Amino acid sequence: MSASLFMAAGVSAQNVSDLNWDRDITEAQFDAAYASVEDLLGTSVSAQYALRGGKENGTPESHCYQYNYCLNCDNYAGYFVVTHYDFPYANAELKSTYALHEAFNGGARGQYTSVKNILIPLLRQSGMNDMPEVKAINLLYYCVAAQEGADISGPYSYLEDKQGVETPTTYNDLKTIYHGIVDDLDNIVACLKNYPNRPDWYQKKVNAIIDTYETGYNGITGKKFVETCWRLANSLKLRMAMRVVKVENEVAQKWAEEAVASGVVEKENQQSALFPSKTGFTHPLKQICSQWNDNHLNASFETIMAQLDHPYAKFFFEPNAYPITNKKTGEVLDEGARIVGMRAGVSNAAEGQTITTNPYVAASIFETEYGFMADAPLYFLKWAEVDLLRAEGAVRGWNMGGTAEEFYERAIRNACLDEPSYREWAAEDFEFYYDNVIDDYLKLEQAIPYTQVDPFGDAEDWVSPIKIGVKWNEADDNETKLEKIITQKWLALFPLSTEAWAELRRTGYPRIIPVLNAKEDGDGSLNDGDLIRRMPWVPTGEQDKLIVANSGIPALGGPDVQATRLWWDVNIGNFESAINDVKGSDANVYTNDGKVYVNGLRNGEAVSVYSTTGQLLGTATANGAMNINAKGLVIVKAGNASQKLIVK
């Protein structure tokens, strides 16, 4: 089987990671380089749009955004629920939240594929090497897509993708992908921080390219835009550092402290996003939810807003738009009675998108009077997320440049999702706007007890176990602090569900309502109440099946199912380290479907599993599953290292 390279006109086999930023470039070299790539530079704009649902070189639009987010990750994160099962335009049905359909399952991964297909030919142009800052900025967009793509299903053909291989043959494991991305981010930062040292003529020409081919970043251009980019790179490194904290704790701390020391997002105008109000489009969720009625509020979102008295419950979501009749009891909830979320996993949800055939259209969705959702930025990485990452790092004892309390409170004050420039007039015009109620919100010491009562009659009442409030208390134990931080991050990230779902898997927070019918409607690997850990690849062609079998499964370390945990998603406590984080061992140990799995074992290395009473249950000397008869807490040992796992 041969591999081919896709080549645009004029492309030579350049290393996309090679920036050569520390060399002098003459004006003649620069001009020649620009002339050679000018026709392709416009694809950079297409890639930026594709990062958030852009299609065919256009701004983010509803159908593409829906495939990327609304039919999968938005629901897995606990933000939305798909209100109907029928999608005749796609000739497909989505039975429930964890149902698999090949027409939809690749949607979220399609975002990475689109960005990769656009940017790799540009990055491999030889002329880009004589415009290293321009190359670095576009490599940064690729890194954003690569990181998000890695956390959806796990391994993919990262190394061959960067080489421009059209028909890849090998999936790389997540450790390889993560370390490769961080290496690129460090190189990008070094390149862009050197930019002020360039001659004036050079900066003038690069600034002109930025003004022409970048999507705005809140109106920032030139040197300020370049700074925004290196701050995005460092902030993405900080995000990735925290993601690997259980499997590479020492590496995580190193990455995080390096990122903060170099400079992360610390102001509102340093945030990286697509801004509908400046670019001239409407946030796709406005049409998907409010006009198509394809997604409505998740009952988990309803519950968390109610328990914390969150500002969004006062101004951003509307009560039920129609009366709701309980199918079991006949009880009627009057129109406008309360904010109503739909229980995730409702099997065989109704047909159609109007109230005449589908009662779920009555569930809550965005307010319409002010239209905040229409102009909400589509963030690549948000200031509030960065501050909450720094808050967690401070809790872990890392040097984050301040205290956990400082970062936590600042993040909450700046977490509102709407267009930042609207804040002043919105605060003046709307009594319950975010900024007007945030002081009281920060004072809430304990969660308000709440029982989610399903007015549709699909599920039993659910008494929320959430106890934490909002107010920071330095006397809280670390786990309580972490739950507060991640719950607020989940709210601040909305609607960026790819990141919210990843953090939910990493930490178990926030405490969302378990999805109904997980075992029946999923691929059979989940038990009812389990959280989906990844989107399976579900390869259809023979070539894809062969790649998955030969390299995908070994790189993943488990079967291609919804329950298999990714490399960083290990089943241990939030302040414990996995075996493969212990010096002298590369083993990754995790549980799935009643078995203990091991991968990354080196020659001569062994991993043993014991009961809590010290009974040896099994020993592995090769990668794969250990067939042990154990349920509940076990102790895993490798050399002098040990960790606890829960076997389900």
mmCIF file of C-alpha atoms in Angstrom, residues 143-499:
data_model
loop_
_atom_site.group_PDB
_atom_site.id
_atom_site.type_symbol
_atom_site.label_atom_id
_atom_site.label_comp_id
_atom_site.label_asym_id
_atom_site.label_seq_id
_atom_site.Cartn_x
_atom_site.Cartn_y
_atom_site.Cartn_z
ATOM 1 C CA CYS A 143 -2.572 23.219 16.703
ATOM 2 C CA VAL A 144 -5.962 24.385 18.008
ATOM 3 C CA ALA A 145 -7.725 21.941 15.685
ATOM 4 C CA ALA A 146 -5.255 19.131 16.431
ATOM 5 C CA GLN A 147 -5.727 19.400 20.199
ATOM 6 C CA GLU A 148 -9.517 19.498 19.992
ATOM 7 C CA GLY A 149 -9.556 16.618 17.526
ATOM 8 C CA ALA A 150 -7.356 14.465 19.737
ATOM 9 C CA ASP A 151 -9.771 14.673 22.649
ATOM 10 C CA ILE A 152 -12.837 13.532 20.721
ATOM 11 C CA SER A 153 -11.924 9.987 19.659
ATOM 12 C CA GLY A 154 -8.261 9.661 20.558
ATOM 13 C CA PRO A 155 -5.431 8.610 18.235
ATOM 14 C CA TYR A 156 -5.320 9.689 14.612
ATOM 15 C CA SER A 157 -2.737 10.030 11.827
ATOM 16 C CA TYR A 158 -1.122 13.171 13.272
ATOM 17 C CA LEU A 159 2.433 12.667 11.995
ATOM 18 C CA GLU A 160 1.408 11.657 8.485
ATOM 19 C CA ASP A 161 -1.147 14.480 8.349
ATOM 20 C CA LYS A 162 1.614 17.007 8.995
ATOM 21 C CA GLN A 163 3.657 15.416 6.206
ATOM 22 C CA GLY A 164 0.792 15.912 3.771
ATOM 23 C CA VAL A 165 0.071 12.203 3.346
ATOM 24 C CA GLU A 166 -3.223 11.848 1.506
ATOM 25 C CA THR A 167 -3.878 8.214 2.436
ATOM 26 C CA PRO A 168 -2.368 7.736 5.914
ATOM 27 C CA THR A 169 -1.571 4.285 7.237
ATOM 28 C CA THR A 170 -0.776 4.849 10.906
ATOM 29 C CA TYR A 171 -2.593 6.306 13.905
ATOM 30 C CA ASN A 172 -0.398 7.939 16.552
ATOM 31 C CA ASP A 173 -1.095 7.661 20.272
ATOM 32 C CA LEU A 174 -2.237 10.710 22.218
ATOM 33 C CA LYS A 175 1.046 11.096 24.074
ATOM 34 C CA THR A 176 2.839 11.523 20.737
ATOM 35 C CA ILE A 177 0.188 13.963 19.517
ATOM 36 C CA TYR A 178 0.154 16.038 22.704
ATOM 37 C CA HIS A 179 3.929 16.345 22.923
ATOM 38 C CA GLY A 180 4.124 17.180 19.219
ATOM 39 C CA ILE A 181 1.582 19.975 19.587
ATOM 40 C CA VAL A 182 3.358 21.447 22.617
ATOM 41 C CA ASP A 183 6.696 21.391 20.773
ATOM 42 C CA ASP A 184 5.033 23.365 17.986
ATOM 43 C CA LEU A 185 3.479 25.802 20.454
ATOM 44 C CA ASP A 186 6.872 26.524 22.028
ATOM 45 C CA ASN A 187 8.327 27.161 18.589
ATOM 46 C CA ILE A 188 5.411 29.420 17.657
ATOM 47 C CA VAL A 189 5.848 31.499 20.819
ATOM 48 C CA ALA A 190 9.582 31.904 20.236
ATOM 49 C CA CYS A 191 8.952 32.999 16.659
ATOM 50 C CA LEU A 192 6.204 35.502 17.454
ATOM 51 C CA LYS A 193 7.983 36.983 20.465
ATOM 52 C CA ASN A 194 10.913 37.754 18.186
ATOM 53 C CA TYR A 195 8.661 39.752 15.854
ATOM 54 C CA PRO A 196 9.330 43.197 17.452
ATOM 55 C CA ASN A 197 13.026 42.679 16.606
ATOM 56 C CA ARG A 198 12.279 42.580 12.882
ATOM 57 C CA PRO A 199 13.025 45.648 10.699
ATOM 58 C CA ASP A 200 10.267 48.213 10.258
ATOM 59 C CA TRP A 201 9.784 47.327 6.584
ATOM 60 C CA TYR A 202 9.320 43.668 7.573
ATOM 61 C CA GLN A 203 6.758 44.438 10.261
ATOM 62 C CA LYS A 204 4.852 46.737 7.909
ATOM 63 C CA LYS A 205 4.520 43.970 5.313
ATOM 64 C CA VAL A 206 3.506 41.318 7.857
ATOM 65 C CA ASN A 207 0.998 43.717 9.435
ATOM 66 C CA ALA A 208 -0.558 44.213 5.998
ATOM 67 C CA ILE A 209 -0.909 40.434 5.606
ATOM 68 C CA ILE A 210 -2.492 40.195 9.043
ATOM 69 C CA ASP A 211 -4.971 42.944 8.240
ATOM 70 C CA THR A 212 -5.929 41.174 5.015
ATOM 71 C CA TYR A 213 -6.072 37.530 6.024
ATOM 72 C CA GLU A 214 -7.030 37.413 9.699
ATOM 73 C CA THR A 215 -10.613 37.391 10.922
ATOM 74 C CA GLY A 216 -10.360 40.275 13.374
ATOM 75 C CA TYR A 217 -9.772 39.079 16.922
ATOM 76 C CA ASN A 218 -11.955 41.861 18.284
ATOM 77 C CA GLY A 219 -10.455 44.418 15.941
ATOM 78 C CA ILE A 220 -6.836 43.937 17.026
ATOM 79 C CA THR A 221 -4.249 44.048 14.247
ATOM 80 C CA GLY A 222 -0.495 44.352 13.720
ATOM 81 C CA LYS A 223 1.837 43.867 16.685
ATOM 82 C CA LYS A 224 -1.069 43.559 19.109
ATOM 83 C CA PHE A 225 -2.511 40.747 17.008
ATOM 84 C CA VAL A 226 0.836 38.940 17.020
ATOM 85 C CA GLU A 227 0.893 39.218 20.818
ATOM 86 C CA THR A 228 -2.630 37.832 20.970
ATOM 87 C CA CYS A 229 -1.439 34.829 18.981
ATOM 88 C CA TRP A 230 1.519 33.971 21.198
ATOM 89 C CA ARG A 231 -0.711 34.381 24.235
ATOM 90 C CA LEU A 232 -3.177 31.971 22.632
ATOM 91 C CA ALA A 233 -0.328 29.508 22.060
ATOM 92 C CA ASN A 234 0.780 29.689 25.692
ATOM 93 C CA SER A 235 -2.812 29.436 26.916
ATOM 94 C CA LEU A 236 -3.394 26.348 24.764
ATOM 95 C CA LYS A 237 -0.258 24.838 26.285
ATOM 96 C CA LEU A 238 -1.693 25.562 29.741
ATOM 97 C CA ARG A 239 -4.947 23.820 28.767
ATOM 98 C CA MET A 240 -3.019 20.781 27.560
ATOM 99 C CA ALA A 241 -0.858 20.760 30.675
ATOM 100 C CA MET A 242 -3.883 20.392 32.899
ATOM 101 C CA ARG A 243 -5.345 17.708 30.675
ATOM 102 C CA VAL A 244 -2.374 15.381 31.271
ATOM 103 C CA VAL A 245 -2.062 16.048 35.009
ATOM 104 C CA LYS A 246 -2.991 12.491 36.012
ATOM 105 C CA VAL A 247 -0.703 10.717 33.556
ATOM 106 C CA GLU A 248 2.288 13.085 33.429
ATOM 107 C CA ASN A 249 2.119 15.185 36.574
ATOM 108 C CA GLU A 250 5.689 16.484 36.439
ATOM 109 C CA VAL A 251 5.366 17.317 32.744
ATOM 110 C CA ALA A 252 2.015 18.998 33.410
ATOM 111 C CA GLN A 253 3.488 21.276 36.063
ATOM 112 C CA LYS A 254 6.458 22.121 33.833
ATOM 113 C CA TRP A 255 4.257 22.992 30.854
ATOM 114 C CA ALA A 256 1.855 25.019 32.980
ATOM 115 C CA GLU A 257 4.517 27.062 34.743
ATOM 116 C CA GLU A 258 6.364 27.690 31.461
ATOM 117 C CA ALA A 259 3.165 28.862 29.783
ATOM 118 C CA VAL A 260 2.259 31.289 32.566
ATOM 119 C CA ALA A 261 5.791 32.651 32.840
ATOM 120 C CA SER A 262 5.891 33.255 29.079
ATOM 121 C CA GLY A 263 2.501 34.996 29.054
ATOM 122 C CA VAL A 264 -1.088 33.755 28.754
ATOM 123 C CA VAL A 265 -4.366 35.575 28.106
ATOM 124 C CA GLU A 266 -4.830 38.136 30.878
ATOM 125 C CA LYS A 267 -7.203 40.715 29.400
ATOM 126 C CA GLU A 268 -10.537 40.794 27.639
ATOM 127 C CA ASN A 269 -9.040 42.038 24.360
ATOM 128 C CA GLN A 270 -6.460 39.230 24.284
ATOM 129 C CA GLN A 271 -9.111 36.540 23.820
ATOM 130 C CA SER A 272 -9.079 34.579 20.572
ATOM 131 C CA ALA A 273 -12.413 34.148 18.838
ATOM 132 C CA LEU A 274 -14.541 34.708 15.783
ATOM 133 C CA PHE A 275 -16.724 37.740 16.476
ATOM 134 C CA PRO A 276 -20.074 37.636 14.612
ATOM 135 C CA SER A 277 -20.757 41.327 15.200
ATOM 136 C CA LYS A 278 -17.488 42.269 13.489
ATOM 137 C CA THR A 279 -17.290 39.588 10.825
ATOM 138 C CA GLY A 280 -20.920 39.813 9.743
ATOM 139 C CA PHE A 281 -22.578 36.513 10.606
ATOM 140 C CA THR A 282 -24.961 35.173 13.256
ATOM 141 C CA HIS A 283 -23.942 32.541 15.785
ATOM 142 C CA PRO A 284 -25.197 29.230 14.316
ATOM 143 C CA LEU A 285 -26.850 28.193 17.586
ATOM 144 C CA LYS A 286 -29.386 30.968 17.139
ATOM 145 C CA GLN A 287 -30.861 29.221 14.099
ATOM 146 C CA ILE A 288 -30.211 25.634 15.216
ATOM 147 C CA CYS A 289 -31.964 26.059 18.546
ATOM 148 C CA SER A 290 -34.389 28.947 18.258
ATOM 149 C CA GLN A 291 -35.534 28.479 14.649
ATOM 150 C CA TRP A 292 -34.967 24.820 13.798
ATOM 151 C CA ASN A 293 -35.730 23.520 17.312
ATOM 152 C CA ASP A 294 -33.047 20.859 16.842
ATOM 153 C CA ASN A 295 -31.428 21.343 20.269
ATOM 154 C CA HIS A 296 -32.897 22.587 23.523
ATOM 155 C CA LEU A 297 -31.658 23.001 27.064
ATOM 156 C CA ASN A 298 -30.303 19.943 28.898
ATOM 157 C CA ALA A 299 -31.822 19.187 32.307
ATOM 158 C CA SER A 300 -28.292 19.215 33.749
ATOM 159 C CA PHE A 301 -27.903 22.847 32.713
ATOM 160 C CA GLU A 302 -31.293 23.655 34.229
ATOM 161 C CA THR A 303 -30.251 22.023 37.494
ATOM 162 C CA ILE A 304 -26.855 23.684 37.836
ATOM 163 C CA MET A 305 -28.236 27.129 37.042
ATOM 164 C CA ALA A 306 -31.011 26.653 39.601
ATOM 165 C CA GLN A 307 -28.693 25.377 42.344
ATOM 166 C CA LEU A 308 -26.190 28.200 41.954
ATOM 167 C CA ASP A 309 -28.725 30.916 41.078
ATOM 168 C CA HIS A 310 -26.610 31.564 38.016
ATOM 169 C CA PRO A 311 -27.068 34.864 36.133
ATOM 170 C CA TYR A 312 -27.986 33.022 32.919
ATOM 171 C CA ALA A 313 -31.177 31.818 34.613
ATOM 172 C CA LYS A 314 -32.196 35.459 35.022
ATOM 173 C CA PHE A 315 -31.531 36.833 31.548
ATOM 174 C CA PHE A 316 -30.233 34.290 29.051
ATOM 175 C CA PHE A 317 -32.671 31.354 29.022
ATOM 176 C CA GLU A 318 -36.441 31.623 28.733
ATOM 177 C CA PRO A 319 -39.051 29.497 30.542
ATOM 178 C CA ASN A 320 -40.979 26.810 28.667
ATOM 179 C CA ALA A 321 -42.544 28.293 25.544
ATOM 180 C CA TYR A 322 -45.685 26.118 25.599
ATOM 181 C CA PRO A 323 -47.713 24.121 28.147
ATOM 182 C CA ILE A 324 -46.179 20.696 28.832
ATOM 183 C CA THR A 325 -48.318 17.650 29.597
ATOM 184 C CA ASN A 326 -46.771 14.802 31.589
ATOM 185 C CA LYS A 327 -47.300 11.653 29.512
ATOM 186 C CA LYS A 328 -47.532 9.487 32.645
ATOM 187 C CA THR A 329 -49.603 11.574 35.048
ATOM 188 C CA GLY A 330 -51.436 13.986 32.767
ATOM 189 C CA GLU A 331 -50.263 16.902 34.906
ATOM 190 C CA VAL A 332 -49.864 20.120 32.922
ATOM 191 C CA LEU A 333 -47.036 22.621 33.418
ATOM 192 C CA ASP A 334 -48.334 26.004 32.360
ATOM 193 C CA GLU A 335 -46.596 27.995 29.659
ATOM 194 C CA GLY A 336 -43.799 30.171 31.076
ATOM 195 C CA ALA A 337 -43.779 28.351 34.424
ATOM 196 C CA ARG A 338 -40.016 27.788 34.757
ATOM 197 C CA ILE A 339 -36.798 27.047 32.927
ATOM 198 C CA VAL A 340 -37.208 23.489 31.666
ATOM 199 C CA GLY A 341 -34.432 21.191 30.544
ATOM 200 C CA MET A 342 -34.903 17.964 28.638
ATOM 201 C CA ARG A 343 -33.458 14.757 30.088
ATOM 202 C CA ALA A 344 -30.551 13.511 27.989
ATOM 203 C CA GLY A 345 -30.967 10.050 26.535
ATOM 204 C CA VAL A 346 -34.718 10.154 26.004
ATOM 205 C CA SER A 347 -35.116 7.193 23.689
ATOM 206 C CA ASN A 348 -37.174 7.568 20.531
ATOM 207 C CA ALA A 349 -37.694 11.291 21.104
ATOM 208 C CA ALA A 350 -40.528 12.846 19.154
ATOM 209 C CA GLU A 351 -40.702 13.492 15.422
ATOM 210 C CA GLY A 352 -40.549 16.899 13.807
ATOM 211 C CA GLN A 353 -39.534 20.385 14.801
ATOM 212 C CA THR A 354 -42.834 22.038 15.701
ATOM 213 C CA ILE A 355 -45.024 21.880 18.790
ATOM 214 C CA THR A 356 -47.830 20.234 16.810
ATOM 215 C CA THR A 357 -45.870 16.959 16.606
ATOM 216 C CA ASN A 358 -43.082 17.403 19.138
ATOM 217 C CA PRO A 359 -43.733 18.354 22.790
ATOM 218 C CA TYR A 360 -39.988 18.783 23.473
ATOM 219 C CA VAL A 361 -40.023 22.010 21.479
ATOM 220 C CA ALA A 362 -41.493 23.505 24.654
ATOM 221 C CA ALA A 363 -38.198 23.037 26.546
ATOM 222 C CA SER A 364 -36.212 26.176 27.293
ATOM 223 C CA ILE A 365 -33.867 27.942 24.951
ATOM 224 C CA PHE A 366 -32.229 31.371 24.596
ATOM 225 C CA GLU A 367 -34.012 34.639 25.237
ATOM 226 C CA THR A 368 -35.107 36.496 22.116
ATOM 227 C CA GLU A 369 -35.708 40.103 23.240
ATOM 228 C CA TYR A 370 -32.035 41.091 23.429
ATOM 229 C CA GLY A 371 -30.607 38.402 21.150
ATOM 230 C CA PHE A 372 -27.362 37.886 23.067
ATOM 231 C CA MET A 373 -26.757 34.492 21.456
ATOM 232 C CA ALA A 374 -26.826 35.901 17.935
ATOM 233 C CA ASP A 375 -23.626 37.907 18.468
ATOM 234 C CA ALA A 376 -21.900 35.663 21.014
ATOM 235 C CA PRO A 377 -18.215 35.161 20.076
ATOM 236 C CA LEU A 378 -17.059 31.713 19.020
ATOM 237 C CA TYR A 379 -13.979 31.467 21.221
ATOM 238 C CA PHE A 380 -10.873 29.471 20.437
ATOM 239 C CA LEU A 381 -9.784 29.976 24.032
ATOM 240 C CA LYS A 382 -11.413 32.289 26.558
ATOM 241 C CA TRP A 383 -9.869 34.459 29.276
ATOM 242 C CA ALA A 384 -12.112 32.922 31.939
ATOM 243 C CA GLU A 385 -10.898 29.434 31.003
ATOM 244 C CA VAL A 386 -7.276 30.552 31.365
ATOM 245 C CA ASP A 387 -7.904 32.022 34.821
ATOM 246 C CA LEU A 388 -9.689 28.865 35.962
ATOM 247 C CA LEU A 389 -6.779 26.759 34.721
ATOM 248 C CA ARG A 390 -4.468 28.985 36.749
ATOM 249 C CA ALA A 391 -6.772 28.619 39.764
ATOM 250 C CA GLU A 392 -6.521 24.824 39.558
ATOM 251 C CA GLY A 393 -2.764 25.033 39.111
ATOM 252 C CA ALA A 394 -2.508 27.179 42.225
ATOM 253 C CA VAL A 395 -4.570 24.619 44.169
ATOM 254 C CA ARG A 396 -2.066 21.994 43.038
ATOM 255 C CA GLY A 397 0.798 24.106 44.394
ATOM 256 C CA TRP A 398 2.109 25.252 41.022
ATOM 257 C CA ASN A 399 3.467 28.745 40.420
ATOM 258 C CA MET A 400 0.627 30.416 38.526
ATOM 259 C CA GLY A 401 1.509 34.010 39.348
ATOM 260 C CA GLY A 402 -1.228 34.518 41.905
ATOM 261 C CA THR A 403 -3.666 32.779 44.229
ATOM 262 C CA ALA A 404 -6.435 30.377 43.342
ATOM 263 C CA GLU A 405 -9.007 32.731 44.838
ATOM 264 C CA GLU A 406 -7.831 35.682 42.714
ATOM 265 C CA PHE A 407 -8.012 33.742 39.461
ATOM 266 C CA TYR A 408 -11.298 32.023 40.380
ATOM 267 C CA GLU A 409 -13.162 35.238 41.155
ATOM 268 C CA ARG A 410 -11.725 37.145 38.195
ATOM 269 C CA ALA A 411 -12.731 34.306 35.882
ATOM 270 C CA ILE A 412 -16.324 34.325 37.073
ATOM 271 C CA ARG A 413 -16.588 38.094 36.645
ATOM 272 C CA ASN A 414 -15.435 37.765 33.034
ATOM 273 C CA ALA A 415 -17.185 34.538 32.091
ATOM 274 C CA CYS A 416 -20.303 35.894 30.377
ATOM 275 C CA LEU A 417 -20.645 34.495 26.873
ATOM 276 C CA ASP A 418 -21.969 37.552 25.058
ATOM 277 C CA GLU A 419 -20.125 40.045 22.873
ATOM 278 C CA PRO A 420 -17.715 41.873 25.270
ATOM 279 C CA SER A 421 -18.430 45.293 23.775
ATOM 280 C CA TYR A 422 -22.115 44.917 24.718
ATOM 281 C CA ARG A 423 -21.466 44.767 28.456
ATOM 282 C CA GLU A 424 -21.787 48.465 29.190
ATOM 283 C CA TRP A 425 -25.120 49.097 27.488
ATOM 284 C CA ALA A 426 -26.553 45.746 28.559
ATOM 285 C CA ALA A 427 -25.796 46.532 32.201
ATOM 286 C CA GLU A 428 -27.572 49.875 31.819
ATOM 287 C CA ASP A 429 -30.619 48.523 29.985
ATOM 288 C CA PHE A 430 -31.256 45.171 31.659
ATOM 289 C CA GLU A 431 -31.726 44.827 35.415
ATOM 290 C CA PHE A 432 -30.719 41.177 35.619
ATOM 291 C CA TYR A 433 -27.810 41.316 33.203
ATOM 292 C CA TYR A 434 -24.727 39.296 34.203
ATOM 293 C CA ASP A 435 -22.639 42.225 35.470
ATOM 294 C CA ASN A 436 -25.491 43.518 37.643
ATOM 295 C CA VAL A 437 -25.972 40.301 39.618
ATOM 296 C CA ILE A 438 -22.450 38.857 39.692
ATOM 297 C CA ASP A 439 -21.582 40.282 43.132
ATOM 298 C CA ASP A 440 -24.476 38.411 44.740
ATOM 299 C CA TYR A 441 -23.634 35.290 42.739
ATOM 300 C CA LEU A 442 -20.099 35.224 44.150
ATOM 301 C CA LYS A 443 -21.485 35.273 47.708
ATOM 302 C CA LEU A 444 -23.451 32.008 47.463
ATOM 303 C CA GLU A 445 -21.911 29.677 50.076
ATOM 304 C CA GLN A 446 -23.900 26.494 49.498
ATOM 305 C CA ALA A 447 -25.813 25.108 46.540
ATOM 306 C CA ILE A 448 -29.569 25.520 46.706
ATOM 307 C CA PRO A 449 -31.144 22.032 47.039
ATOM 308 C CA TYR A 450 -32.867 21.137 43.793
ATOM 309 C CA THR A 451 -34.850 18.228 42.418
ATOM 310 C CA GLN A 452 -35.125 18.093 38.647
ATOM 311 C CA VAL A 453 -38.736 17.220 37.938
ATOM 312 C CA ASP A 454 -39.228 16.078 34.352
ATOM 313 C CA PRO A 455 -42.512 17.638 33.170
ATOM 314 C CA PHE A 456 -42.558 15.438 30.055
ATOM 315 C CA GLY A 457 -42.773 12.239 32.133
ATOM 316 C CA ASP A 458 -39.747 10.487 30.640
ATOM 317 C CA ALA A 459 -37.740 10.079 33.852
ATOM 318 C CA GLU A 460 -38.035 9.871 37.591
ATOM 319 C CA ASP A 461 -37.320 12.927 39.688
ATOM 320 C CA TRP A 462 -33.585 13.462 40.126
ATOM 321 C CA VAL A 463 -32.305 14.893 43.391
ATOM 322 C CA SER A 464 -29.096 16.729 42.590
ATOM 323 C CA PRO A 465 -26.065 15.722 44.698
ATOM 324 C CA ILE A 466 -24.363 19.102 44.173
ATOM 325 C CA LYS A 467 -23.529 20.748 47.507
ATOM 326 C CA ILE A 468 -20.844 23.285 46.597
ATOM 327 C CA GLY A 469 -21.709 26.946 46.322
ATOM 328 C CA VAL A 470 -19.867 29.675 44.467
ATOM 329 C CA LYS A 471 -18.073 31.602 47.205
ATOM 330 C CA TRP A 472 -14.393 30.719 47.519
ATOM 331 C CA ASN A 473 -13.380 29.251 50.856
ATOM 332 C CA GLU A 474 -9.659 28.722 51.378
ATOM 333 C CA ALA A 475 -10.483 26.248 54.165
ATOM 334 C CA ASP A 476 -12.161 23.842 51.696
ATOM 335 C CA ASP A 477 -10.286 20.659 50.862
ATOM 336 C CA ASN A 478 -8.683 20.439 47.416
ATOM 337 C CA GLU A 479 -11.412 18.243 45.966
ATOM 338 C CA THR A 480 -14.106 20.757 46.926
ATOM 339 C CA LYS A 481 -12.037 23.582 45.458
ATOM 340 C CA LEU A 482 -11.603 21.599 42.247
ATOM 341 C CA GLU A 483 -15.336 20.939 41.979
ATOM 342 C CA LYS A 484 -16.019 24.668 42.319
ATOM 343 C CA ILE A 485 -13.386 25.520 39.705
ATOM 344 C CA ILE A 486 -14.546 22.978 37.129
ATOM 345 C CA THR A 487 -18.240 23.737 37.650
ATOM 346 C CA GLN A 488 -17.539 27.404 36.969
ATOM 347 C CA LYS A 489 -15.347 26.462 33.999
ATOM 348 C CA TRP A 490 -18.192 24.389 32.550
ATOM 349 C CA LEU A 491 -20.464 27.431 32.794
ATOM 350 C CA ALA A 492 -17.806 29.798 31.422
ATOM 351 C CA LEU A 493 -16.975 27.548 28.463
ATOM 352 C CA PHE A 494 -20.565 27.348 27.210
ATOM 353 C CA PRO A 495 -21.135 26.603 24.381
ATOM 354 C CA LEU A 496 -17.615 25.220 23.639
ATOM 355 C CA SER A 497 -18.654 21.648 24.374
ATOM 356 C CA THR A 498 -15.519 19.901 23.106
ATOM 357 C CA GLU A 499 -13.544 21.379 25.991
#
